[in-house]
Amino acid sequence: MELSEQEQVRRQSLQTMRDMGLNPYPAAEYNVTGYSTDIKANFDQLDGQSVRIAGRLMSKRIMGKASFIELQDSKGRIQVYVSRDDIQAPVAEGETPVTVEQQMYNVVFKKLLDIGDFIGIEGFIFRTQMGEISVHAKQLTVLSKSLRPLPIVKYKDGVAYDGFNDPEQRYRQRYVDLVVNDGVKSTFLKRATILRTMRQVFDEAGYTEVETPMLQQIAGGASARPFITHHNTLDVDMYLRIATELYLKRLIVGGFEGVYEIGRNFRNEGMDRSHNPEFTCMELYVSYKDYNWMMTFTENLLERIAIAVNGTTKVQIGDHEVDFKAPYRRLPILDAIKEKTGYDLSSMTEDEIRPIAKQFGVEGTDKMGKGKLIDEIFGETCEGTFIQPTFITDYPVEMSPLTKMHRSKPGLTERFELMVNGKELANAYSELNDPIDQYNRFVDQMNLGKKGDDEAMVIDHDFVRALEYGMPPTSGIGIGIDRLAILMTGQPTIQEVLLFPTMKPEV
């Protein structure tokens, strides 16, 4: 591997440190007692106190007898002041430095430190003559030598240069992106707050977090193309799960009142600004509830998450301000289509709907059943228009194979999807618990598969068997965590809220 000039210089500095008897990668613990943001926020109480901080060197200025270092720790940045007056005289040529102070002098004032190095600083807190809260170093410890230069942004006349801004580079080298680009780490801290708050709400309600298999012999619980793998010992093909639904409902059969899982699902489908082949989903199932209860529970959950993440129910997403304050509008899907297009599809047959779908640009209509046609028409004409949170309800039975039939609307089911900022965020049902009806729905799905629908479900005989033992009335919901993170952080794409999104192999 050919090294750049800067990489060669850093390796020379590394060797010089080792020749001095200084270990650039020490194994000993470094006990941190303070953080940059806490020091600044509580300066009046901490002024003059001793402190130990650690982090990455982000800038340095040697000015005669003094050196100023900017240190970036896990919470922010703070200035460090190093004075020659605090350090013993430099070591003579050829002499090995024997004291901490002598090593510190050589490291700092012989410019062996580089941008990106991890260092520990022990000293006291003070304010410089220029008024900047800083740490006056009495001891410096090299904790890890950086051998590659960071792409530090430089400013001239208000213009930024050398920024680490190329999206592909940022996603491939997220470790660099997190260091040099302000706000990136904040996005992922907010994502963590979303998950923490969600768990708090579920745990307070008495629901149990569980784990279900990622490797499954049947790809069930959703309409999607799976990833296929092979289990060598069993000599069978298996699927990476596309949903957790069918296993979670087995646990409701087993007697849990409420269960939820937050985990990875995998769908062998397209990649774009809102889709990644592996994604995080939360699914929740609660006994003795229906989809009306779940709508109320969901809007209260999202309101609480928005406040926890942003301190308000309102989030700016591009040009739109989205308000997560409950309650949300509830609109049947056929009413939504009629409202947006003028077509009343409620009494139309599959053959009557097909030319309407073609009119709105839906491709491949010959392979679609009635429910799929309605779903595609909604996607083309309605979905992107719902900016504020809106529950789209009462889907046709053909597109809801795991959902209980509507109690008062023939041909429809008790299902809703939550639309926010023009995208689906959540999908929920009054769960189908009639095993005979469920089996027949699976058969209908198999017939759709024979017509060419490669997202149609297959029959899960064990799940039907579980239902035959009896499942209480249940409501369930799935929420895409990545999409929720996009909304709550105001980011434009799913790649901005995934630490390591799926990428093409590097050439």
PDB file of C-alpha atoms in Angstrom, residues 53-253:
ATOM      1  CA  ILE A  53     -10.575  14.653  30.233  1.00  0.00           C
ATOM      2  CA  ALA A  54      -9.907  12.518  27.174  1.00  0.00           C
ATOM      3  CA  GLY A  55     -10.716  12.658  23.505  1.00  0.00           C
ATOM      4  CA  ARG A  56      -9.525  13.312  19.988  1.00  0.00           C
ATOM      5  CA  LEU A  57      -7.178  16.177  19.082  1.00  0.00           C
ATOM      6  CA  MET A  58      -8.990  18.323  16.501  1.00  0.00           C
ATOM      7  CA  SER A  59      -6.683  21.351  16.219  1.00  0.00           C
ATOM      8  CA  LYS A  60      -3.459  22.708  17.695  1.00  0.00           C
ATOM      9  CA  ARG A  61      -1.616  26.027  17.751  1.00  0.00           C
ATOM     10  CA  ILE A  62       1.905  26.376  19.119  1.00  0.00           C
ATOM     11  CA  MET A  63       2.588  30.009  20.052  1.00  0.00           C
ATOM     12  CA  GLY A  64       6.036  30.367  21.574  1.00  0.00           C
ATOM     13  CA  LYS A  65       5.887  29.103  25.131  1.00  0.00           C
ATOM     14  CA  ALA A  66       2.288  28.041  24.884  1.00  0.00           C
ATOM     15  CA  SER A  67       0.250  25.570  22.914  1.00  0.00           C
ATOM     16  CA  PHE A  68      -3.524  25.542  22.444  1.00  0.00           C
ATOM     17  CA  ILE A  69      -5.240  22.256  21.694  1.00  0.00           C
ATOM     18  CA  GLU A  70      -8.884  21.661  20.817  1.00  0.00           C
ATOM     19  CA  LEU A  71     -10.063  18.365  22.290  1.00  0.00           C
ATOM     20  CA  GLN A  72     -13.226  16.579  21.099  1.00  0.00           C
ATOM     21  CA  ASP A  73     -14.698  14.154  23.616  1.00  0.00           C
ATOM     22  CA  SER A  74     -17.917  12.135  23.423  1.00  0.00           C
ATOM     23  CA  LYS A  75     -20.062  15.189  24.216  1.00  0.00           C
ATOM     24  CA  GLY A  76     -18.415  18.144  22.492  1.00  0.00           C
ATOM     25  CA  ARG A  77     -15.208  20.182  22.271  1.00  0.00           C
ATOM     26  CA  ILE A  78     -13.088  22.153  24.711  1.00  0.00           C
ATOM     27  CA  GLN A  79      -9.809  24.088  24.529  1.00  0.00           C
ATOM     28  CA  VAL A  80      -6.703  22.852  26.344  1.00  0.00           C
ATOM     29  CA  TYR A  81      -3.831  25.181  27.273  1.00  0.00           C
ATOM     30  CA  VAL A  82      -0.275  23.811  27.571  1.00  0.00           C
ATOM     31  CA  SER A  83       2.517  26.035  28.874  1.00  0.00           C
ATOM     32  CA  ARG A  84       6.269  25.402  28.656  1.00  0.00           C
ATOM     33  CA  ASP A  85       6.627  26.884  32.128  1.00  0.00           C
ATOM     34  CA  ASP A  86       4.807  23.861  33.505  1.00  0.00           C
ATOM     35  CA  ILE A  87       7.212  21.462  31.852  1.00  0.00           C
ATOM     36  CA  GLN A  88      10.827  20.596  32.640  1.00  0.00           C
ATOM     37  CA  ALA A  89      13.557  21.561  30.191  1.00  0.00           C
ATOM     38  CA  PRO A  90      13.671  19.532  26.990  1.00  0.00           C
ATOM     39  CA  VAL A  91      15.700  16.345  26.883  1.00  0.00           C
ATOM     40  CA  ALA A  92      19.169  16.676  25.391  1.00  0.00           C
ATOM     41  CA  GLU A  93      19.862  15.179  21.978  1.00  0.00           C
ATOM     42  CA  GLY A  94      20.210  11.410  22.225  1.00  0.00           C
ATOM     43  CA  GLU A  95      18.983  11.295  25.822  1.00  0.00           C
ATOM     44  CA  THR A  96      15.897   9.243  26.653  1.00  0.00           C
ATOM     45  CA  PRO A  97      13.136  11.226  28.419  1.00  0.00           C
ATOM     46  CA  VAL A  98      12.512   9.668  31.819  1.00  0.00           C
ATOM     47  CA  THR A  99       9.760  11.798  33.361  1.00  0.00           C
ATOM     48  CA  VAL A 100       6.172  12.393  32.362  1.00  0.00           C
ATOM     49  CA  GLU A 101       6.934  16.096  31.941  1.00  0.00           C
ATOM     50  CA  GLN A 102       9.878  15.421  29.638  1.00  0.00           C
ATOM     51  CA  GLN A 103       7.779  13.138  27.484  1.00  0.00           C
ATOM     52  CA  MET A 104       5.006  15.726  27.429  1.00  0.00           C
ATOM     53  CA  TYR A 105       7.432  18.415  26.237  1.00  0.00           C
ATOM     54  CA  ASN A 106       8.685  16.259  23.385  1.00  0.00           C
ATOM     55  CA  VAL A 107       5.203  15.189  22.312  1.00  0.00           C
ATOM     56  CA  VAL A 108       3.756  18.711  22.289  1.00  0.00           C
ATOM     57  CA  PHE A 109       6.573  21.046  21.401  1.00  0.00           C
ATOM     58  CA  LYS A 110       8.447  18.730  19.055  1.00  0.00           C
ATOM     59  CA  LYS A 111       5.139  18.373  17.203  1.00  0.00           C
ATOM     60  CA  LEU A 112       4.704  14.644  17.543  1.00  0.00           C
ATOM     61  CA  LEU A 113       0.952  15.046  18.066  1.00  0.00           C
ATOM     62  CA  ASP A 114      -1.251  14.979  14.982  1.00  0.00           C
ATOM     63  CA  ILE A 115      -4.859  15.887  14.315  1.00  0.00           C
ATOM     64  CA  GLY A 116      -6.956  12.837  15.176  1.00  0.00           C
ATOM     65  CA  ASP A 117      -4.741  11.503  17.978  1.00  0.00           C
ATOM     66  CA  PHE A 118      -6.483  10.448  21.191  1.00  0.00           C
ATOM     67  CA  ILE A 119      -5.001  12.054  24.281  1.00  0.00           C
ATOM     68  CA  GLY A 120      -5.767  12.358  27.966  1.00  0.00           C
ATOM     69  CA  ILE A 121      -5.373  15.660  29.804  1.00  0.00           C
ATOM     70  CA  GLU A 122      -5.036  16.140  33.564  1.00  0.00           C
ATOM     71  CA  GLY A 123      -5.162  19.714  34.785  1.00  0.00           C
ATOM     72  CA  PHE A 124      -7.457  22.400  36.180  1.00  0.00           C
ATOM     73  CA  ILE A 125     -10.399  24.330  34.785  1.00  0.00           C
ATOM     74  CA  PHE A 126      -9.981  28.056  34.087  1.00  0.00           C
ATOM     75  CA  ARG A 127     -10.979  30.866  31.749  1.00  0.00           C
ATOM     76  CA  THR A 128      -8.348  32.388  29.428  1.00  0.00           C
ATOM     77  CA  GLN A 129      -7.736  36.129  29.063  1.00  0.00           C
ATOM     78  CA  MET A 130      -9.804  35.915  25.874  1.00  0.00           C
ATOM     79  CA  GLY A 131     -12.689  34.594  27.943  1.00  0.00           C
ATOM     80  CA  GLU A 132     -12.698  30.979  26.677  1.00  0.00           C
ATOM     81  CA  ILE A 133     -13.400  28.216  29.174  1.00  0.00           C
ATOM     82  CA  SER A 134     -10.424  25.841  29.001  1.00  0.00           C
ATOM     83  CA  VAL A 135      -8.406  23.195  30.800  1.00  0.00           C
ATOM     84  CA  HIS A 136      -4.873  24.110  31.866  1.00  0.00           C
ATOM     85  CA  ALA A 137      -2.870  20.928  31.245  1.00  0.00           C
ATOM     86  CA  LYS A 138      -0.494  19.709  33.922  1.00  0.00           C
ATOM     87  CA  GLN A 139      -0.090  16.271  32.365  1.00  0.00           C
ATOM     88  CA  LEU A 140      -0.721  14.853  28.871  1.00  0.00           C
ATOM     89  CA  THR A 141      -1.028  11.168  28.005  1.00  0.00           C
ATOM     90  CA  VAL A 142      -1.022   9.795  24.477  1.00  0.00           C
ATOM     91  CA  LEU A 143      -3.843   7.210  24.339  1.00  0.00           C
ATOM     92  CA  SER A 144      -3.932   6.294  20.640  1.00  0.00           C
ATOM     93  CA  LYS A 145      -1.924   7.494  17.654  1.00  0.00           C
ATOM     94  CA  SER A 146      -3.883   8.264  14.469  1.00  0.00           C
ATOM     95  CA  LEU A 147      -2.134   7.114  11.283  1.00  0.00           C
ATOM     96  CA  ARG A 148      -4.567   8.596   8.742  1.00  0.00           C
ATOM     97  CA  PRO A 149      -5.304  12.334   8.501  1.00  0.00           C
ATOM     98  CA  LEU A 150      -8.881  13.424   9.148  1.00  0.00           C
ATOM     99  CA  PRO A 151     -10.589  15.487   6.407  1.00  0.00           C
ATOM    100  CA  ILE A 152     -10.838  18.622   8.541  1.00  0.00           C
ATOM    101  CA  VAL A 153     -13.014  21.381   7.079  1.00  0.00           C
ATOM    102  CA  LYS A 154     -11.196  24.673   6.497  1.00  0.00           C
ATOM    103  CA  TYR A 155     -12.899  28.060   6.212  1.00  0.00           C
ATOM    104  CA  LYS A 156     -11.856  31.086   4.188  1.00  0.00           C
ATOM    105  CA  ASP A 157     -13.999  34.177   3.746  1.00  0.00           C
ATOM    106  CA  GLY A 158     -16.971  32.284   5.117  1.00  0.00           C
ATOM    107  CA  VAL A 159     -16.614  29.440   2.604  1.00  0.00           C
ATOM    108  CA  ALA A 160     -15.957  25.835   3.715  1.00  0.00           C
ATOM    109  CA  TYR A 161     -13.270  23.821   1.934  1.00  0.00           C
ATOM    110  CA  ASP A 162     -12.144  20.178   2.101  1.00  0.00           C
ATOM    111  CA  GLY A 163     -15.447  19.074   3.629  1.00  0.00           C
ATOM    112  CA  PHE A 164     -16.292  15.389   3.997  1.00  0.00           C
ATOM    113  CA  ASN A 165     -19.579  15.802   2.133  1.00  0.00           C
ATOM    114  CA  ASP A 166     -19.817  13.110  -0.540  1.00  0.00           C
ATOM    115  CA  PRO A 167     -22.770  10.910   0.550  1.00  0.00           C
ATOM    116  CA  GLU A 168     -21.224   7.634  -0.596  1.00  0.00           C
ATOM    117  CA  GLN A 169     -17.987   8.403   1.254  1.00  0.00           C
ATOM    118  CA  ARG A 170     -19.899   9.451   4.355  1.00  0.00           C
ATOM    119  CA  TYR A 171     -21.974   6.261   4.476  1.00  0.00           C
ATOM    120  CA  ARG A 172     -19.008   3.967   3.771  1.00  0.00           C
ATOM    121  CA  GLN A 173     -16.798   5.684   6.327  1.00  0.00           C
ATOM    122  CA  ARG A 174     -19.383   6.607   8.957  1.00  0.00           C
ATOM    123  CA  TYR A 175     -16.627   6.543  11.580  1.00  0.00           C
ATOM    124  CA  VAL A 176     -15.074   9.572   9.860  1.00  0.00           C
ATOM    125  CA  ASP A 177     -18.440  11.237   9.214  1.00  0.00           C
ATOM    126  CA  LEU A 178     -19.262  11.089  12.932  1.00  0.00           C
ATOM    127  CA  VAL A 179     -15.976  12.768  13.837  1.00  0.00           C
ATOM    128  CA  VAL A 180     -15.839  15.651  11.390  1.00  0.00           C
ATOM    129  CA  ASN A 181     -19.445  16.553  10.518  1.00  0.00           C
ATOM    130  CA  ASP A 182     -21.457  18.402  13.124  1.00  0.00           C
ATOM    131  CA  GLY A 183     -24.939  17.059  13.780  1.00  0.00           C
ATOM    132  CA  VAL A 184     -24.395  13.507  12.521  1.00  0.00           C
ATOM    133  CA  LYS A 185     -23.886  12.046  15.988  1.00  0.00           C
ATOM    134  CA  SER A 186     -26.900  14.002  17.249  1.00  0.00           C
ATOM    135  CA  THR A 187     -29.132  12.212  14.733  1.00  0.00           C
ATOM    136  CA  PHE A 188     -28.155   8.819  16.124  1.00  0.00           C
ATOM    137  CA  LEU A 189     -28.493   9.964  19.721  1.00  0.00           C
ATOM    138  CA  LYS A 190     -32.058  11.013  18.828  1.00  0.00           C
ATOM    139  CA  ARG A 191     -32.650   7.604  17.275  1.00  0.00           C
ATOM    140  CA  ALA A 192     -31.560   6.026  20.549  1.00  0.00           C
ATOM    141  CA  THR A 193     -34.017   8.297  22.379  1.00  0.00           C
ATOM    142  CA  ILE A 194     -36.820   7.076  20.092  1.00  0.00           C
ATOM    143  CA  LEU A 195     -36.116   3.447  20.992  1.00  0.00           C
ATOM    144  CA  ARG A 196     -35.639   4.184  24.692  1.00  0.00           C
ATOM    145  CA  THR A 197     -38.931   6.104  24.886  1.00  0.00           C
ATOM    146  CA  MET A 198     -40.800   3.427  22.952  1.00  0.00           C
ATOM    147  CA  ARG A 199     -39.602   0.745  25.361  1.00  0.00           C
ATOM    148  CA  GLN A 200     -40.556   2.918  28.342  1.00  0.00           C
ATOM    149  CA  VAL A 201     -44.119   3.283  27.054  1.00  0.00           C
ATOM    150  CA  PHE A 202     -44.505  -0.454  26.417  1.00  0.00           C
ATOM    151  CA  ASP A 203     -42.905  -1.452  29.701  1.00  0.00           C
ATOM    152  CA  GLU A 204     -45.111   0.969  31.638  1.00  0.00           C
ATOM    153  CA  ALA A 205     -48.131  -0.655  29.984  1.00  0.00           C
ATOM    154  CA  GLY A 206     -46.943  -4.066  31.198  1.00  0.00           C
ATOM    155  CA  TYR A 207     -45.996  -5.514  27.801  1.00  0.00           C
ATOM    156  CA  THR A 208     -43.097  -7.960  27.452  1.00  0.00           C
ATOM    157  CA  GLU A 209     -40.150  -7.545  25.083  1.00  0.00           C
ATOM    158  CA  VAL A 210     -39.309 -10.831  23.350  1.00  0.00           C
ATOM    159  CA  GLU A 211     -37.078 -12.206  20.597  1.00  0.00           C
ATOM    160  CA  THR A 212     -38.182 -14.416  17.716  1.00  0.00           C
ATOM    161  CA  PRO A 213     -36.209 -16.270  14.998  1.00  0.00           C
ATOM    162  CA  MET A 214     -34.502 -14.372  12.195  1.00  0.00           C
ATOM    163  CA  LEU A 215     -33.975 -17.603  10.248  1.00  0.00           C
ATOM    164  CA  GLN A 216     -37.360 -18.990   9.239  1.00  0.00           C
ATOM    165  CA  GLN A 217     -38.509 -21.887   7.071  1.00  0.00           C
ATOM    166  CA  ILE A 218     -41.469 -19.825   5.796  1.00  0.00           C
ATOM    167  CA  ALA A 219     -41.187 -16.124   4.958  1.00  0.00           C
ATOM    168  CA  GLY A 220     -44.463 -15.000   6.499  1.00  0.00           C
ATOM    169  CA  GLY A 221     -46.136 -12.074   8.183  1.00  0.00           C
ATOM    170  CA  ALA A 222     -45.921  -9.635   5.273  1.00  0.00           C
ATOM    171  CA  SER A 223     -46.083  -9.371   1.507  1.00  0.00           C
ATOM    172  CA  ALA A 224     -42.453  -9.058   0.421  1.00  0.00           C
ATOM    173  CA  ARG A 225     -39.656 -10.880  -1.409  1.00  0.00           C
ATOM    174  CA  PRO A 226     -37.328 -12.643   1.045  1.00  0.00           C
ATOM    175  CA  PHE A 227     -33.599 -13.290   1.155  1.00  0.00           C
ATOM    176  CA  ILE A 228     -32.852 -17.013   0.839  1.00  0.00           C
ATOM    177  CA  THR A 229     -29.993 -18.765   2.605  1.00  0.00           C
ATOM    178  CA  HIS A 230     -29.053 -22.392   3.274  1.00  0.00           C
ATOM    179  CA  HIS A 231     -28.688 -24.230   6.563  1.00  0.00           C
ATOM    180  CA  ASN A 232     -25.904 -26.751   6.045  1.00  0.00           C
ATOM    181  CA  THR A 233     -26.617 -29.053   8.992  1.00  0.00           C
ATOM    182  CA  LEU A 234     -30.327 -29.395   8.221  1.00  0.00           C
ATOM    183  CA  ASP A 235     -29.659 -29.212   4.467  1.00  0.00           C
ATOM    184  CA  VAL A 236     -32.667 -26.931   3.935  1.00  0.00           C
ATOM    185  CA  ASP A 237     -33.144 -23.513   2.434  1.00  0.00           C
ATOM    186  CA  MET A 238     -34.265 -20.901   4.927  1.00  0.00           C
ATOM    187  CA  TYR A 239     -35.349 -17.276   4.776  1.00  0.00           C
ATOM    188  CA  LEU A 240     -34.236 -14.177   6.596  1.00  0.00           C
ATOM    189  CA  ARG A 241     -37.414 -12.973   8.230  1.00  0.00           C
ATOM    190  CA  ILE A 242     -39.508 -10.336   6.505  1.00  0.00           C
ATOM    191  CA  ALA A 243     -41.649  -9.737   9.618  1.00  0.00           C
ATOM    192  CA  THR A 244     -41.999 -10.901  13.221  1.00  0.00           C
ATOM    193  CA  GLU A 245     -45.813 -11.058  13.178  1.00  0.00           C
ATOM    194  CA  LEU A 246     -46.628 -14.761  13.030  1.00  0.00           C
ATOM    195  CA  TYR A 247     -44.227 -15.724  15.828  1.00  0.00           C
ATOM    196  CA  LEU A 248     -45.425 -12.917  18.079  1.00  0.00           C
ATOM    197  CA  LYS A 249     -49.048 -13.974  17.625  1.00  0.00           C
ATOM    198  CA  ARG A 250     -48.039 -17.523  18.589  1.00  0.00           C
ATOM    199  CA  LEU A 251     -46.994 -16.003  21.937  1.00  0.00           C
ATOM    200  CA  ILE A 252     -50.420 -14.408  22.342  1.00  0.00           C
ATOM    201  CA  VAL A 253     -51.855 -17.906  21.818  1.00  0.00           C
TER     202      VAL A 253
END
